[in-house]
XYZ file of C-alpha atoms in Angstrom:
593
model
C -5.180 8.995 16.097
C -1.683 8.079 14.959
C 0.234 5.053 13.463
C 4.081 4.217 13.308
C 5.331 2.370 10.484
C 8.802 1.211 10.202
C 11.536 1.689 7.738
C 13.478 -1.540 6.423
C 16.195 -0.083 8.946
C 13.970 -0.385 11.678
C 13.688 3.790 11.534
C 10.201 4.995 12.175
C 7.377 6.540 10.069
C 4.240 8.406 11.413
C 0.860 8.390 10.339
C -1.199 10.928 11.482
C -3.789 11.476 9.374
C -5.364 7.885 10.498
C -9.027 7.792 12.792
C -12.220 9.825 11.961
C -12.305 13.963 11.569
C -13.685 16.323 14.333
C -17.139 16.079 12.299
C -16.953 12.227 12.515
C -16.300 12.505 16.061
C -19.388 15.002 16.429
C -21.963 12.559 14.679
C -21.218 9.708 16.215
C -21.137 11.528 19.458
C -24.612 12.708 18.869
C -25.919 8.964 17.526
C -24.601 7.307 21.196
C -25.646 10.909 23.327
C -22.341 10.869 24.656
C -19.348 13.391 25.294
C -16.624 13.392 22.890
C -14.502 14.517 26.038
C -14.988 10.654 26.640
C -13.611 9.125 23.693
C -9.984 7.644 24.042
C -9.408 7.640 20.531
C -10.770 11.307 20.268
C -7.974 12.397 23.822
C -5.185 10.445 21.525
C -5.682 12.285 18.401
C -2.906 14.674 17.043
C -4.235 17.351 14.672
C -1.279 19.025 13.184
C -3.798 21.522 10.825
C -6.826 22.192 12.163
C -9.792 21.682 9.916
C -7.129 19.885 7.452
C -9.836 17.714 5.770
C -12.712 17.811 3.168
C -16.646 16.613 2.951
C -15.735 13.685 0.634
C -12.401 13.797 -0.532
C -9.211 15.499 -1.750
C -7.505 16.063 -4.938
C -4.401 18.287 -4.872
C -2.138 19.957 -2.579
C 0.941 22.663 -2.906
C 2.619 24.882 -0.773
C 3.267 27.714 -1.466
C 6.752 29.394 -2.521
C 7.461 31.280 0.421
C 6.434 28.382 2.655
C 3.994 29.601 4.643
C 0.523 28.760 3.341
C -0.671 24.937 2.427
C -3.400 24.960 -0.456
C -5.676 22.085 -1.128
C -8.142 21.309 -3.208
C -11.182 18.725 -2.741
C -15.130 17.799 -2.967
C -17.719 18.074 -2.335
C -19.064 20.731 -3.355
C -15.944 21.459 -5.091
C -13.969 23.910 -2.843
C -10.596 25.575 -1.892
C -8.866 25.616 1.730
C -6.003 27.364 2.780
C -4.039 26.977 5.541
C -1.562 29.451 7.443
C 1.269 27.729 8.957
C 1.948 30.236 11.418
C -1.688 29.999 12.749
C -2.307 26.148 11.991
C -5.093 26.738 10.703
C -7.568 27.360 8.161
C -6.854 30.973 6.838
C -10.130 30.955 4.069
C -12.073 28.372 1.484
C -13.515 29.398 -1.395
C -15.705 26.900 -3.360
C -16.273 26.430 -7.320
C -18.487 25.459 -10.088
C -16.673 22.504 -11.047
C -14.330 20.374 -9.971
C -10.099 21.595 -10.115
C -7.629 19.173 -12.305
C -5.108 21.134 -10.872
C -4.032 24.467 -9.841
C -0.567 26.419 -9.090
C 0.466 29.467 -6.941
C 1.262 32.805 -9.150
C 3.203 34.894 -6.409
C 4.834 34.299 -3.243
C 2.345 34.076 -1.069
C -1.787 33.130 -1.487
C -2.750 36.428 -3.280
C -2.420 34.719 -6.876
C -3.641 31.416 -7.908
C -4.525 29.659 -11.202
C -7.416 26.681 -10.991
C -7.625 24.341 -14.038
C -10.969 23.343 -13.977
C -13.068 20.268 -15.628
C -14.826 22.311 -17.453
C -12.080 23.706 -19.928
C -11.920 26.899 -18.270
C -8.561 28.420 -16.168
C -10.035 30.775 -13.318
C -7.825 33.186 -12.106
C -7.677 34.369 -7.987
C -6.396 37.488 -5.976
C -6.664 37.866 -2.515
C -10.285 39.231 -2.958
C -11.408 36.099 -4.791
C -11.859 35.178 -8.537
C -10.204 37.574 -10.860
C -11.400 36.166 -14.391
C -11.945 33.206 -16.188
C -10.258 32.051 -20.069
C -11.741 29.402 -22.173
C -9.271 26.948 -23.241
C -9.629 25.165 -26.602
C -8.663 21.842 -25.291
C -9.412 20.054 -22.191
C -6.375 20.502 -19.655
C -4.867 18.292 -17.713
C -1.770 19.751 -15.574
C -0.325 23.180 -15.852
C 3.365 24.742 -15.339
C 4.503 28.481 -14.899
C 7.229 29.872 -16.592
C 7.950 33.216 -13.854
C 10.943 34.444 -15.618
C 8.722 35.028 -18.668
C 4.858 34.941 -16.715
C 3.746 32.520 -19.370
C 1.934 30.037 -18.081
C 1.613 26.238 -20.099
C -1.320 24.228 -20.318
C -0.888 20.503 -21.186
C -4.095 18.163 -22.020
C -5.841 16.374 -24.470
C -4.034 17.528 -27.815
C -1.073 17.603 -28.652
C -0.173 21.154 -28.184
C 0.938 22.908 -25.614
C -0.642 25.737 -24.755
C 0.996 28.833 -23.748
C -0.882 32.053 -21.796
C 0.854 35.258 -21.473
C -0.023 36.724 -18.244
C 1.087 40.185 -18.859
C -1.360 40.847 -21.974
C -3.401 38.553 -21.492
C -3.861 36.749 -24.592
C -2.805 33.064 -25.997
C 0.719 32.789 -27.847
C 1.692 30.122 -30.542
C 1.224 26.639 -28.873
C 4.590 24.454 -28.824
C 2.858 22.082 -31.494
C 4.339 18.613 -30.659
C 4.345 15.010 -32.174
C 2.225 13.475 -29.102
C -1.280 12.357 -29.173
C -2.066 13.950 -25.753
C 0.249 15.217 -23.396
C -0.427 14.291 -19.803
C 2.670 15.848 -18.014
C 4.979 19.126 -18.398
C 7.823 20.037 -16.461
C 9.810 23.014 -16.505
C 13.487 22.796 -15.223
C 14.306 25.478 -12.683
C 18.275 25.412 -14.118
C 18.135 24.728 -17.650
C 15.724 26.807 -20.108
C 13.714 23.555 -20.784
C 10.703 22.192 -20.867
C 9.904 18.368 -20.659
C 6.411 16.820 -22.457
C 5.109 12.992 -21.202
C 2.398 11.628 -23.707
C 1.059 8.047 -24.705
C 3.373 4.933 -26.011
C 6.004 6.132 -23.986
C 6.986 9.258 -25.657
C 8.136 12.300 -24.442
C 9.662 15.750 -25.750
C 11.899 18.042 -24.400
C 11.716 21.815 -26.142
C 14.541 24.717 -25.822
C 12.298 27.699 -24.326
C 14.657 29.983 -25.797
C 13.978 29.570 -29.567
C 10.557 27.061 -28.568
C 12.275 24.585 -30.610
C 12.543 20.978 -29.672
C 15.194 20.135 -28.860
C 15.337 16.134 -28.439
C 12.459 13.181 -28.293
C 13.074 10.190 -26.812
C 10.361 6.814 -26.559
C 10.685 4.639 -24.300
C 10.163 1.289 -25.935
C 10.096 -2.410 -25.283
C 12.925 -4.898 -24.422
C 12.487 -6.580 -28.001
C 14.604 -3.761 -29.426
C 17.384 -4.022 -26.653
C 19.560 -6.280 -28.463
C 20.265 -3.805 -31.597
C 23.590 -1.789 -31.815
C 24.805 0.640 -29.149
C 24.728 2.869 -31.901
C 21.137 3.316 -31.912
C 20.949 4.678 -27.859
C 23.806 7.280 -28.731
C 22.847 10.680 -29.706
C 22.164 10.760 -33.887
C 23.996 13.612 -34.732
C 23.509 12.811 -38.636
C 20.120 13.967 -39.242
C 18.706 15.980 -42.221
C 18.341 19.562 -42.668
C 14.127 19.394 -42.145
C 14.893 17.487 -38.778
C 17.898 19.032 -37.343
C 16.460 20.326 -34.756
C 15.159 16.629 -33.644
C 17.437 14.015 -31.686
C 15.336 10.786 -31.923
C 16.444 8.483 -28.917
C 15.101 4.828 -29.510
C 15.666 1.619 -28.481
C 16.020 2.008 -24.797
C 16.195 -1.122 -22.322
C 12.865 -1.154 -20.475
C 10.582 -3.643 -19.505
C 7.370 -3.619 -21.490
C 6.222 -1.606 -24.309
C 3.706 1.090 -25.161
C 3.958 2.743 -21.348
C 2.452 5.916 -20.641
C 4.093 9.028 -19.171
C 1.492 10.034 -16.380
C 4.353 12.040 -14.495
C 7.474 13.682 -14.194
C 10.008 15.969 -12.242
C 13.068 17.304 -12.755
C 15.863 17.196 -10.363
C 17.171 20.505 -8.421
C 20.508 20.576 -10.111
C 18.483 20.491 -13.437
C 20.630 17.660 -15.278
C 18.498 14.599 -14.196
C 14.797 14.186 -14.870
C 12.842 11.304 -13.686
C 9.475 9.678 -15.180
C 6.495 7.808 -14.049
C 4.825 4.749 -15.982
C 1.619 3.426 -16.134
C 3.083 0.006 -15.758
C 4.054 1.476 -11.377
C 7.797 2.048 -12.768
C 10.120 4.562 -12.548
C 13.073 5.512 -15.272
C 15.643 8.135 -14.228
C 17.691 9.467 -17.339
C 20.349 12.446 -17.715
C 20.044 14.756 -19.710
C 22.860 14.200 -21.971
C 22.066 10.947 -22.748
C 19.709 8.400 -23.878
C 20.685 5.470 -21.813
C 18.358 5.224 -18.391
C 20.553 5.895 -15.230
C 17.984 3.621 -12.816
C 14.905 1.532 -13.242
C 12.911 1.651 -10.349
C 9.819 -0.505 -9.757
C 6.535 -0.450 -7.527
C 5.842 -4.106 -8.617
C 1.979 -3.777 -8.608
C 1.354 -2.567 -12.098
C -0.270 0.564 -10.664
C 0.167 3.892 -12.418
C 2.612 6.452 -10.795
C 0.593 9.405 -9.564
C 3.101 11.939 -8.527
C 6.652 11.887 -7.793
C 8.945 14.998 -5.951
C 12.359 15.472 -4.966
C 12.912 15.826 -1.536
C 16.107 16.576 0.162
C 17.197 14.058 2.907
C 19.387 15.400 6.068
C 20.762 11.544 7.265
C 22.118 11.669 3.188
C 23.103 15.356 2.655
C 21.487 14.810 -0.866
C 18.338 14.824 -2.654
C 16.166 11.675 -2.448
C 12.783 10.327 -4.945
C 9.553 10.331 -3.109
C 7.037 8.685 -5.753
C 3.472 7.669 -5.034
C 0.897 4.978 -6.943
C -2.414 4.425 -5.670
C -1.630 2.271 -2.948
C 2.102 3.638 -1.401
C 4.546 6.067 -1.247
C 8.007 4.954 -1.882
C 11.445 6.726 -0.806
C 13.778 6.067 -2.983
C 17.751 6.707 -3.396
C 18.207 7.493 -6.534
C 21.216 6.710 -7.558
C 21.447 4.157 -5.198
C 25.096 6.036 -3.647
C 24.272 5.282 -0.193
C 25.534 1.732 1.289
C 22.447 1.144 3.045
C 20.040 2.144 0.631
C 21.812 -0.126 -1.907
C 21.331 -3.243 -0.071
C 17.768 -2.612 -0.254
C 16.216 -3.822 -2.976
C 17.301 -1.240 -5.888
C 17.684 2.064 -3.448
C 14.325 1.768 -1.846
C 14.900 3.347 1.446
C 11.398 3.307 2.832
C 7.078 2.349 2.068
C 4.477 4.083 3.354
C 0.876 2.345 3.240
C -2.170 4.423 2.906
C -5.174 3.026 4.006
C -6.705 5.448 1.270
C -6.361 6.054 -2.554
C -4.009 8.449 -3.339
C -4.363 11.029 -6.217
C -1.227 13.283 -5.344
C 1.435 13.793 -2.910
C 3.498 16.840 -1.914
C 6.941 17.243 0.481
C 6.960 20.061 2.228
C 10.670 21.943 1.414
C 13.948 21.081 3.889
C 11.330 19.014 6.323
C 10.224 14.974 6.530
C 7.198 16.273 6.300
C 5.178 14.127 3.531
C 1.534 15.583 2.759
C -0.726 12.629 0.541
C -4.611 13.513 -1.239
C -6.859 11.024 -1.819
C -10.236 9.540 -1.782
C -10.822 10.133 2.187
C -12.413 13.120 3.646
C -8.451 14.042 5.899
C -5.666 14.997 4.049
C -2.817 12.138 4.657
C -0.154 13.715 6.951
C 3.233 11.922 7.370
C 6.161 12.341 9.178
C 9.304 10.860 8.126
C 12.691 11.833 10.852
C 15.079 10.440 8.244
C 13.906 12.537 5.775
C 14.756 15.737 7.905
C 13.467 17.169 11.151
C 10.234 18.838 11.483
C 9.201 22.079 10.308
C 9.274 25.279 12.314
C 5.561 25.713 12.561
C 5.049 22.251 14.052
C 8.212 21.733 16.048
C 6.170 20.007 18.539
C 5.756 16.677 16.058
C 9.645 16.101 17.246
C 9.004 15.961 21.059
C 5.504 13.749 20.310
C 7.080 11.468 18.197
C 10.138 10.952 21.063
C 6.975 10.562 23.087
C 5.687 7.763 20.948
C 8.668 6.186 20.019
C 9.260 4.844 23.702
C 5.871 3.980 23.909
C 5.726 1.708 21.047
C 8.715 0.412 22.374
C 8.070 -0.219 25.905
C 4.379 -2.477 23.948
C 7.334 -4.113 21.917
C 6.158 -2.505 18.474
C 9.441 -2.988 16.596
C 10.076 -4.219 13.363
C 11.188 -7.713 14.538
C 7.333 -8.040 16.011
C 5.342 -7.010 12.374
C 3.946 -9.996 11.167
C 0.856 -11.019 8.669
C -1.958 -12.572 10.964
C -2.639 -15.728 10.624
C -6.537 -14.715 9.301
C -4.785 -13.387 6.077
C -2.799 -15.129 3.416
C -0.255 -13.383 0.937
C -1.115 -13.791 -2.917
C 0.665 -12.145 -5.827
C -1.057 -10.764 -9.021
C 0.598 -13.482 -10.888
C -1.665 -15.752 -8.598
C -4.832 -13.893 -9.175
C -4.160 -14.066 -12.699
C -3.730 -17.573 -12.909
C -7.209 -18.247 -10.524
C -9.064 -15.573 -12.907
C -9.697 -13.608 -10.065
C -8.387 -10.063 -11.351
C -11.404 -8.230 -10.588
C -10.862 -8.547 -6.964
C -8.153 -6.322 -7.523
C -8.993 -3.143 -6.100
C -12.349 -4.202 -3.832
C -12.496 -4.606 -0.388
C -11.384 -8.125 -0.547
C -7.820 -7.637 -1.269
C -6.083 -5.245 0.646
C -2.307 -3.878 -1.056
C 0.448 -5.250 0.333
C 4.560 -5.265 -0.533
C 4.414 -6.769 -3.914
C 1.410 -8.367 -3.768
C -1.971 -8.709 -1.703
C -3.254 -10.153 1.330
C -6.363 -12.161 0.946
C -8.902 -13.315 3.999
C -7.736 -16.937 4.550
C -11.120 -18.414 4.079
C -11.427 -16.624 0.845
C -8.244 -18.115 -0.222
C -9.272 -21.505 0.813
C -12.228 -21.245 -0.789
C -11.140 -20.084 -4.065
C -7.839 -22.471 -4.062
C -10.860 -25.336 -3.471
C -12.913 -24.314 -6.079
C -10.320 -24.203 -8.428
C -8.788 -27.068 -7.178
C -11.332 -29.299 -6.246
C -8.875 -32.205 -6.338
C -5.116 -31.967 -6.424
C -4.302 -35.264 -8.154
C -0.564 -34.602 -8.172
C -0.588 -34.344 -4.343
C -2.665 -37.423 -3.889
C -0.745 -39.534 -6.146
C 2.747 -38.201 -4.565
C 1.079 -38.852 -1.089
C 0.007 -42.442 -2.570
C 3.469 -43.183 -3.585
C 5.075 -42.356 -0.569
C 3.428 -44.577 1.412
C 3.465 -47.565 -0.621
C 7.266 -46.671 -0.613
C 7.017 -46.282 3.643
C 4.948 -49.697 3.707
C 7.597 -51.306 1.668
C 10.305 -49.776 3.139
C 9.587 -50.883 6.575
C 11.451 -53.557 8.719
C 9.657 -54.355 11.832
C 6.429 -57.182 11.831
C 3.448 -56.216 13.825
C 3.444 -57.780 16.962
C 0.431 -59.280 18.070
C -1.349 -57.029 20.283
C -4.563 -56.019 21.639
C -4.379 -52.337 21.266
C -3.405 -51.063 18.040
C -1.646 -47.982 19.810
C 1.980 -48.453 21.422
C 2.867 -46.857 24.630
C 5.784 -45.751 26.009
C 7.197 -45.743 29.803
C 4.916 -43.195 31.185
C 1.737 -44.579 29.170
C 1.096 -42.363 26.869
C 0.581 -42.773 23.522
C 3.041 -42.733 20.532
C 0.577 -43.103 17.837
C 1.219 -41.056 14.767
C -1.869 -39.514 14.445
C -5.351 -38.183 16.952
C -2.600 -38.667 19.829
C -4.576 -37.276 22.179
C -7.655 -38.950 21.097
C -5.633 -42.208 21.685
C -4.757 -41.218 25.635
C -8.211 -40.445 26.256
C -9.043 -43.524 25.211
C -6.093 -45.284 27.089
C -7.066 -43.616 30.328
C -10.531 -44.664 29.851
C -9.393 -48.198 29.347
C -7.564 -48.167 32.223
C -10.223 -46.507 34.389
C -8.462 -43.335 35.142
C -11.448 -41.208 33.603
C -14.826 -40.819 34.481
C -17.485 -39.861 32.153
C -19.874 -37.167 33.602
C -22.663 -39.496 33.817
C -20.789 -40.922 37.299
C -20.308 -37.304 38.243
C -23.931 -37.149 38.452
C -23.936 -40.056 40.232
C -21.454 -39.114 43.157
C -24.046 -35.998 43.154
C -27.289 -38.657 43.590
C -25.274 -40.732 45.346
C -23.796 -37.856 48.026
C -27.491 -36.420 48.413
C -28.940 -39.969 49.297
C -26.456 -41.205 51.174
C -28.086 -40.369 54.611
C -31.849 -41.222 53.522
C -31.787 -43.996 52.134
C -28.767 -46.244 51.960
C -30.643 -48.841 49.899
C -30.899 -46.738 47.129
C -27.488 -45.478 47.438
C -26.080 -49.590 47.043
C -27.890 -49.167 43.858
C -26.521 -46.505 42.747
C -22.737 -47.338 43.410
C -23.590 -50.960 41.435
C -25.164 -49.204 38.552
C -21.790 -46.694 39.109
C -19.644 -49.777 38.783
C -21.370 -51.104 35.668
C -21.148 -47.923 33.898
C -17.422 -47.582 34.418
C -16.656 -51.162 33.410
C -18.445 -50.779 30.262
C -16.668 -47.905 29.930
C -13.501 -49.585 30.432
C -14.657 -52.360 27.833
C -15.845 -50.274 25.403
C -12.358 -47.753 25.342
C -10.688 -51.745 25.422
C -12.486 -52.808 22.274
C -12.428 -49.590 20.187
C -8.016 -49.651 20.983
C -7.772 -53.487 20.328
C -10.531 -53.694 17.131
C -8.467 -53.483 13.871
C -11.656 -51.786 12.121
C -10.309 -48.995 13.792
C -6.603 -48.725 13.405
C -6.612 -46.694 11.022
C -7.667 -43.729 13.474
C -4.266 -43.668 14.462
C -1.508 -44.378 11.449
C -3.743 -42.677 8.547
C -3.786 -38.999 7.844
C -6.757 -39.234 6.533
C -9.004 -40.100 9.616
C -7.885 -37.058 11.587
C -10.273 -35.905 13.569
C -11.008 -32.384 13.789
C -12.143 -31.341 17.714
C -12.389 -27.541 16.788
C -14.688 -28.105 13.838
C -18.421 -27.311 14.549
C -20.885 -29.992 13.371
């Protein structure tokens, strides 16, 4: 099964990773004893990887350097697939003790692999399986690979850094830093540097040369925006004890105390780019303290992952970043006209229907791979990112395929709309209604900026919170003591208390057509059904008896003239004017008693 989503250009996005897996299929073939050979849904599905999917869900997935395997890692049990691109398949899975934080590729290909497991333990793969296992002192959370030195860093709960020498085999002297816990490393694939994200907002960059640092900078709150530009310069006066520290404070942000939960450095090596806790993103250079962007997610979701991908319509590198609800494509400098004019460089969103834990971007391709908390692995293809790769050339002609078939069912971008069973709320909303803990549940489902909310939910709540707008009633109240006052004509005496017009129907302001029915019954232009079942009586007596059948037209003329009176007296009684000039009395024909 596959879904388009559009681009605010109008340019499409595929989903393919949407529907049930082949085991799904299976079971629920077996529960209704049918063929899944029969299923529409099943004939429609596009399975770019077979078997790309886990029992319960998925944590992490890489590819590897020479681009031809995928390797993911999910539950349960706790388990590792990987996939040959050339076959499009699954090449072997291996399964584990306990569950992987996260895991990197050693060589080129599959035949060396590092697992950081929950349990404080790095297991080591070859192509015949597990190799050996190290104890590490603290509990890991993300791991980087130096290849020019085969060291490999370990970042966690501490604040060292931990640093493994692969070619002895034995622990070096940690980078011992001035973080509380360190919850990202990045190692720049130009410069020889290595960038450390911990709490409050603080991060370190250290010179792997000397494994010195070699600047800090905390990102801090807008209350210290308004001292000197002297303070977001580089300090180049600092002591003798801290020369080798460049403290960078006071930098324009947004709120204070964020936490680093991700970061990336660009290809070119002389940008680096973090992600917040708060869903923001802050791009900075290298050579200097001031932020080149601020990017925003505006959901106050944590960042899980963010990549640079390169884009083919840009001839340049573009930010993919990822929260729990979407994946944003960003430009990051915001060079490109069209980007620009989209709210701060955002060039595209992608919805998941599915928590997302990471996201990977598979090199020189729009292909966009998501994990998550669903059994398949998100797949999604993006054609302004780049075209397809060369193992799955195919997803070009299919999407061409699907293109003009969302077309020709007039899926564009001008026909998206919300449905009319869901109303739009922001968080500010739900903050105000106390309501916050809906946030995340099934009854609020992500959306832009904000949520959409089941409409009788929201009427509900907006009720019992509510219960009586005064301010509207009074404003109504005032209005039409203002309309009564303001108004010119006298009341002509009447019978009906509803005006007509040439072709006698009703002008009344309110239950108009209410009113004609009544004016038609007044006038004896409708008959109730009771004379219906009198022309039956009447029609099936006719020849026997025709005594009977006098009777029954009298009683038929009766009916209809109190009819007539009664339509007559309810238009002409003023007890009942109000029916038609008060807002109030509307009546309701769809409610259900």
């Amino acid at each position: 099964m596959y879904h388009v989503q559009y681009t605010l250009g109008g340019q499409p996005i595929y989903d393919f990773s949407r529907g049930k897996s082949l085991p799904e299929y299976l079971e629920d073939a077996k529960k209704q004893k049918k063929s899944i050979k029969h299923e529409s849904e099943f004939k429609n599905r596009v399975e770019i990887l077979q078997n790309f999917d886990f029992s319960v869900a998925s944590s992490r997935i890489r590819v590897s350097p020479d681009k031809q395997f995928i390797a993911g890692t999910g539950t349960y049990p706790p388990e590792l697939r990987m996939f040959d691109t050339k076959e499009l398949s699954m090449k072997f899975m291996r399964r584990f003790d306990f569950e992987v934080h996260d895991f990197i590729f050693l060589s080129e290909d599959y035949k060396k692999l590092a697992f950081l497991m929950t349990d404080r333990v790095i297991e080591f793969h070859s192509q015949g399986g597990r190799h050996c296992r190290i104890r590490v002192p603290k509990q890991g959370r993300s791991m980087e690979y130096l290849s020019s030195a085969a060291e490999l860093f370990i970042f966690g709960s501490t604040n060292e850094a931990y640093r493994l020498d692969l070619e002895s085999g034995m622990f070096l002297a940690p980078l011992e830093t001035k973080l509380e816990y360190i919850n990202t490393g990045r190692i720049s694939s130009t410069l020889p540097l290595i960038l450390l994200g911990g709490e409050r907002g603080k991060i370190e960059l250290w010179d792997l040369r000397d494994r010195s640092m070699a600047a800090s900078l905390k990102i801090d709150s807008i209350s210290n925006s308004n001292k000197s530009s002297n303070n977001n310069d580089i300090n180049q006066s600092l002591s003798t004890e801290d020369s080798s520290k460049l403290d960078w404070f006071n930098t324009v942000f947004n709120s204070g105390h964020e936490s680093i939960t991700t970061s990336a450095f660009s290809k070119d090596g002389l940008r680096f780019t973090l992600g917040l806790s708060t869903g923001n993103i802050v791009i900075y250079d290298v050579r200097s303290s001031k932020p080149l962007q601020v990017k925003s997610h505006r959901n106050d979701l944590p960042i899980m992952d963010l990549h640079y991908t390169y884009c083919h319509d840009f001839g340049k590198d573009v930010l993919v970043t990822a929260d729990r609800h979407n994946i944003k494509i960003w430009d990051e400098l915001c060079e490109n006209i069209t980007a620009r004019t989209n709210n701060n460089g955002l060039m595209a969103t992608i919805n998941s229907d599915f928590p997302i834990s990471s996201i990977c971007t598979y090199p020189d391709s729009g292909l966009i791979m998501a994990t998550g908390d669903q059994s398949r692995i998100g797949m999604y293809y993006a054609p302004m990112l780049g075209i397809a790769p060369s193992w799955c050339s195919f997803l070009d002609s299919i999407t061409e395929e699907l293109e003009e078939e969302h077309l020709k069912k007039d899926y564009s971008l001008k026909s998206s709309r919300i449905y009319d069973e869901y109303q739009f709320v922001t968080q500010e909303q739900l903050k105000e209604w106390g309501v916050e803990h809906l946030i995340g549940s099934t009854f609020l489902k992500a959306y832009l900026h904000g949520y959409l909310m089941n409409s009788k939910l929201f009427n509900d709540l907006r009720d019992i919170i509510n219960p009586f707008d005064y301010d509207k009633y009074r404003k109504d109240l005032i209005k039409k003591k203002l309309q009564e006052k303001s108004s010119m004509r006298m009341k002509l005496p009447v019978s009906n208390n509803i005006q007509t017009n040439n072709n006698n129907k009703s002008i009344s302001k309110f239950n108009q057509e209410f009113a004609e029915r009544l004016g038609k019954q007044a006038r004896g232009e409708i008959e109730s059904s009771d004379d219906d079942n009198n022309d039956d009586i009447h029609n099936s007596t006719k020849n026997k008896n025709s005594k009977s059948s006098i009777k029954i037209r009298k009683s038929k003329q009766k009916l209809k003239k109190g009819q007539q009176e009664r339509a007559q007296s309810l238009l002409s009684d003023d007890r009942f004017s109000k029916l038609f000039s008060d807002a109030d009395f509307i009546i309701d024909e769809n409610e259900v008693a």
